Amino acid sequence: RSPRGTRRSRSRRRLISYDPAMEERELAVGLARGRIAIGVVSLLAPKFVGSTMTGRDGSEGATRLFARMVGARDLGLGLGLLVALDRGAPVYGWLEASAAVDGLDAAACLLARHHIRPRVFPAAVALAAAGALLSAWLARQLEPEQSPLSGPGR
């Protein structure tokens, strides 16, 4: 006969189960929501986004256009990821695309560092690099056992 404490402990384990995939899914939801928020702000307030990044007026047509383009991209990627998560559809493509664009954003920040406000530059590069790394990691964690592109011999 098992001790009294063991029985209680076993029943607790059944009630409170630990599923690492749930944490990864929640991280992906947070990533998607953050991307959606950045997209909405960039679309609705491109002058604010432009002046925050560059320190300039931000009202130039090209600056507003660029902020809106980046906003539309982020909104699309965030919504795509969130819908895929909600429907139980594959998410690795959305996450891989997110990793690619965030990595390119980090590189673009490095190349354009003289055009970005010095106080904003470290945060911009760090945010983009962290987004790229998190997206790439989540893509591997949430990828099904056998994705269409990772068949035998690949």
Short mmCIF file of C-alpha atoms in Angstrom, two decimals:
data_model
loop_
_atom_site.label_atom_id
_atom_site.label_comp_id
_atom_site.label_asym_id
_atom_site.label_seq_id
_atom_site.Cartn_x
_atom_site.Cartn_y
_atom_site.Cartn_z
CA ARG A 1 0.00 0.00 0.00
CA SER A 2 1.39 3.41 -0.97
CA PRO A 3 1.82 6.17 1.60
CA ARG A 4 -0.91 8.73 1.93
CA GLY A 5 1.20 11.62 0.54
CA THR A 6 2.07 9.73 -2.63
CA ARG A 7 -1.55 9.22 -3.54
CA ARG A 8 -2.31 12.91 -3.18
CA SER A 9 0.79 13.80 -5.15
CA ARG A 10 -0.24 11.52 -8.01
CA SER A 11 -3.71 13.03 -8.20
CA ARG A 12 -2.19 16.52 -8.31
CA ARG A 13 -0.03 15.55 -11.22
CA ARG A 14 -3.12 14.58 -13.14
CA LEU A 15 -4.89 17.84 -12.34
CA ILE A 16 -1.90 20.07 -13.01
CA SER A 17 -0.10 18.66 -16.00
CA TYR A 18 2.93 20.28 -17.54
CA ASP A 19 2.99 20.49 -21.30
CA PRO A 20 6.02 22.34 -22.73
CA ALA A 21 4.24 22.64 -26.08
CA MET A 22 1.62 24.81 -24.40
CA GLU A 23 4.29 27.26 -23.29
CA GLU A 24 5.66 27.40 -26.82
CA ARG A 25 2.17 27.94 -28.21
CA GLU A 26 1.58 30.78 -25.74
CA LEU A 27 4.90 32.34 -26.77
CA ALA A 28 3.80 32.15 -30.39
CA VAL A 29 0.46 33.81 -29.51
CA GLY A 30 2.35 36.59 -27.71
CA LEU A 31 4.69 37.01 -30.66
CA ALA A 32 1.72 37.23 -33.06
CA ARG A 33 -0.08 39.76 -30.87
CA GLY A 34 3.05 41.91 -30.56
CA ARG A 35 3.53 41.85 -34.32
CA ILE A 36 -0.12 42.83 -34.83
CA ALA A 37 0.25 45.72 -32.36
CA ILE A 38 3.38 47.01 -34.12
CA GLY A 39 1.61 46.67 -37.46
CA VAL A 40 -1.47 48.59 -36.34
CA VAL A 41 0.58 51.41 -34.80
CA SER A 42 2.75 51.66 -37.94
CA LEU A 43 -0.31 51.78 -40.18
CA LEU A 44 -2.29 54.27 -38.10
CA ALA A 45 0.55 56.50 -36.87
CA PRO A 46 3.35 56.33 -39.45
CA LYS A 47 4.56 59.84 -38.59
CA PHE A 48 5.02 58.80 -34.94
CA VAL A 49 6.86 55.60 -35.93
CA GLY A 50 9.09 57.47 -38.39
CA SER A 51 10.03 60.22 -35.95
CA THR A 52 10.63 57.69 -33.15
CA MET A 53 13.06 55.76 -35.30
CA THR A 54 14.87 58.62 -37.02
CA GLY A 55 14.39 61.60 -34.69
CA ARG A 56 13.27 63.64 -37.67
CA ASP A 57 9.85 65.08 -38.37
CA GLY A 58 8.55 61.79 -39.77
CA SER A 59 6.04 63.57 -41.97
CA GLU A 60 7.95 62.98 -45.20
CA GLY A 61 5.91 60.96 -47.67
CA ALA A 62 8.59 58.29 -48.08
CA THR A 63 8.96 57.83 -44.31
CA ARG A 64 5.21 57.42 -43.85
CA LEU A 65 5.01 55.05 -46.82
CA PHE A 66 7.82 52.90 -45.45
CA ALA A 67 6.29 52.79 -41.96
CA ARG A 68 2.95 51.73 -43.42
CA MET A 69 4.59 49.05 -45.59
CA VAL A 70 6.38 47.57 -42.59
CA GLY A 71 3.16 47.85 -40.59
CA ALA A 72 1.15 46.01 -43.23
CA ARG A 73 3.79 43.28 -43.36
CA ASP A 74 3.81 42.85 -39.58
CA LEU A 75 0.03 42.93 -39.35
CA GLY A 76 -0.23 40.27 -42.06
CA LEU A 77 2.36 37.99 -40.48
CA GLY A 78 0.84 38.39 -37.03
CA LEU A 79 -2.71 37.72 -38.18
CA GLY A 80 -1.60 34.75 -40.29
CA LEU A 81 0.21 33.20 -37.34
CA LEU A 82 -2.67 33.86 -34.94
CA VAL A 83 -5.28 32.38 -37.33
CA ALA A 84 -3.09 29.32 -37.96
CA LEU A 85 -2.65 28.78 -34.22
CA ASP A 86 -6.39 29.18 -33.65
CA ARG A 87 -7.30 26.70 -36.39
CA GLY A 88 -4.64 24.15 -35.51
CA ALA A 89 -3.05 24.68 -38.93
CA PRO A 90 0.71 24.49 -39.52
CA VAL A 91 2.51 27.54 -38.15
CA TYR A 92 6.12 26.87 -39.11
CA GLY A 93 5.83 28.76 -42.42
CA TRP A 94 4.50 31.85 -40.66
CA LEU A 95 7.24 31.60 -38.04
CA GLU A 96 9.99 31.04 -40.60
CA ALA A 97 8.79 34.08 -42.57
CA SER A 98 8.77 36.09 -39.33
CA ALA A 99 12.31 34.96 -38.54
CA ALA A 100 13.48 35.96 -42.02
CA VAL A 101 11.96 39.44 -41.99
CA ASP A 102 13.10 40.14 -38.43
CA GLY A 103 16.63 39.03 -39.29
CA LEU A 104 16.60 41.30 -42.32
CA ASP A 105 15.24 44.14 -40.17
CA ALA A 106 18.15 43.69 -37.73
CA ALA A 107 20.61 43.78 -40.63
CA ALA A 108 18.89 46.85 -42.10
CA CYS A 109 19.16 48.62 -38.74
CA LEU A 110 22.88 47.86 -38.61
CA LEU A 111 23.38 49.16 -42.13
CA ALA A 112 21.33 52.31 -41.49
CA ARG A 113 22.60 52.95 -37.94
CA HIS A 114 23.60 56.53 -38.82
CA HIS A 115 19.99 57.30 -39.75
CA ILE A 116 18.46 55.87 -36.55
CA ARG A 117 18.34 57.82 -33.30
CA PRO A 118 21.27 56.68 -31.08
CA ARG A 119 18.94 56.00 -28.14
CA VAL A 120 16.62 53.91 -30.29
CA PHE A 121 19.25 51.99 -32.27
CA PRO A 122 20.18 49.36 -29.62
CA ALA A 123 16.53 48.62 -28.87
CA ALA A 124 15.62 48.40 -32.56
CA VAL A 125 18.43 45.95 -33.32
CA ALA A 126 17.77 43.93 -30.16
CA LEU A 127 14.02 43.71 -30.82
CA ALA A 128 14.52 42.60 -34.41
CA ALA A 129 17.24 40.07 -33.50
CA ALA A 130 15.20 38.68 -30.59
CA GLY A 131 12.16 38.38 -32.86
CA ALA A 132 14.22 36.51 -35.45
CA LEU A 133 15.69 34.10 -32.91
CA LEU A 134 12.39 33.48 -31.11
CA SER A 135 10.52 32.94 -34.38
CA ALA A 136 13.16 30.52 -35.68
CA TRP A 137 13.18 28.60 -32.39
CA LEU A 138 9.38 28.43 -32.23
CA ALA A 139 9.23 27.25 -35.85
CA ARG A 140 11.37 24.25 -34.88
CA GLN A 141 9.48 23.60 -31.64
CA LEU A 142 6.00 23.79 -33.14
CA GLU A 143 6.87 22.07 -36.42
CA PRO A 144 5.01 18.80 -36.91
CA GLU A 145 7.05 15.63 -36.75
CA GLN A 146 7.17 15.44 -40.55
CA SER A 147 6.63 18.71 -42.41
CA PRO A 148 6.08 18.60 -46.19
CA LEU A 149 9.49 20.20 -46.76
CA SER A 150 11.39 17.97 -44.34
CA GLY A 151 10.57 14.63 -45.85
CA PRO A 152 12.97 11.68 -45.85
CA GLY A 153 16.42 12.52 -47.10
CA ARG A 154 16.09 16.26 -46.50
#
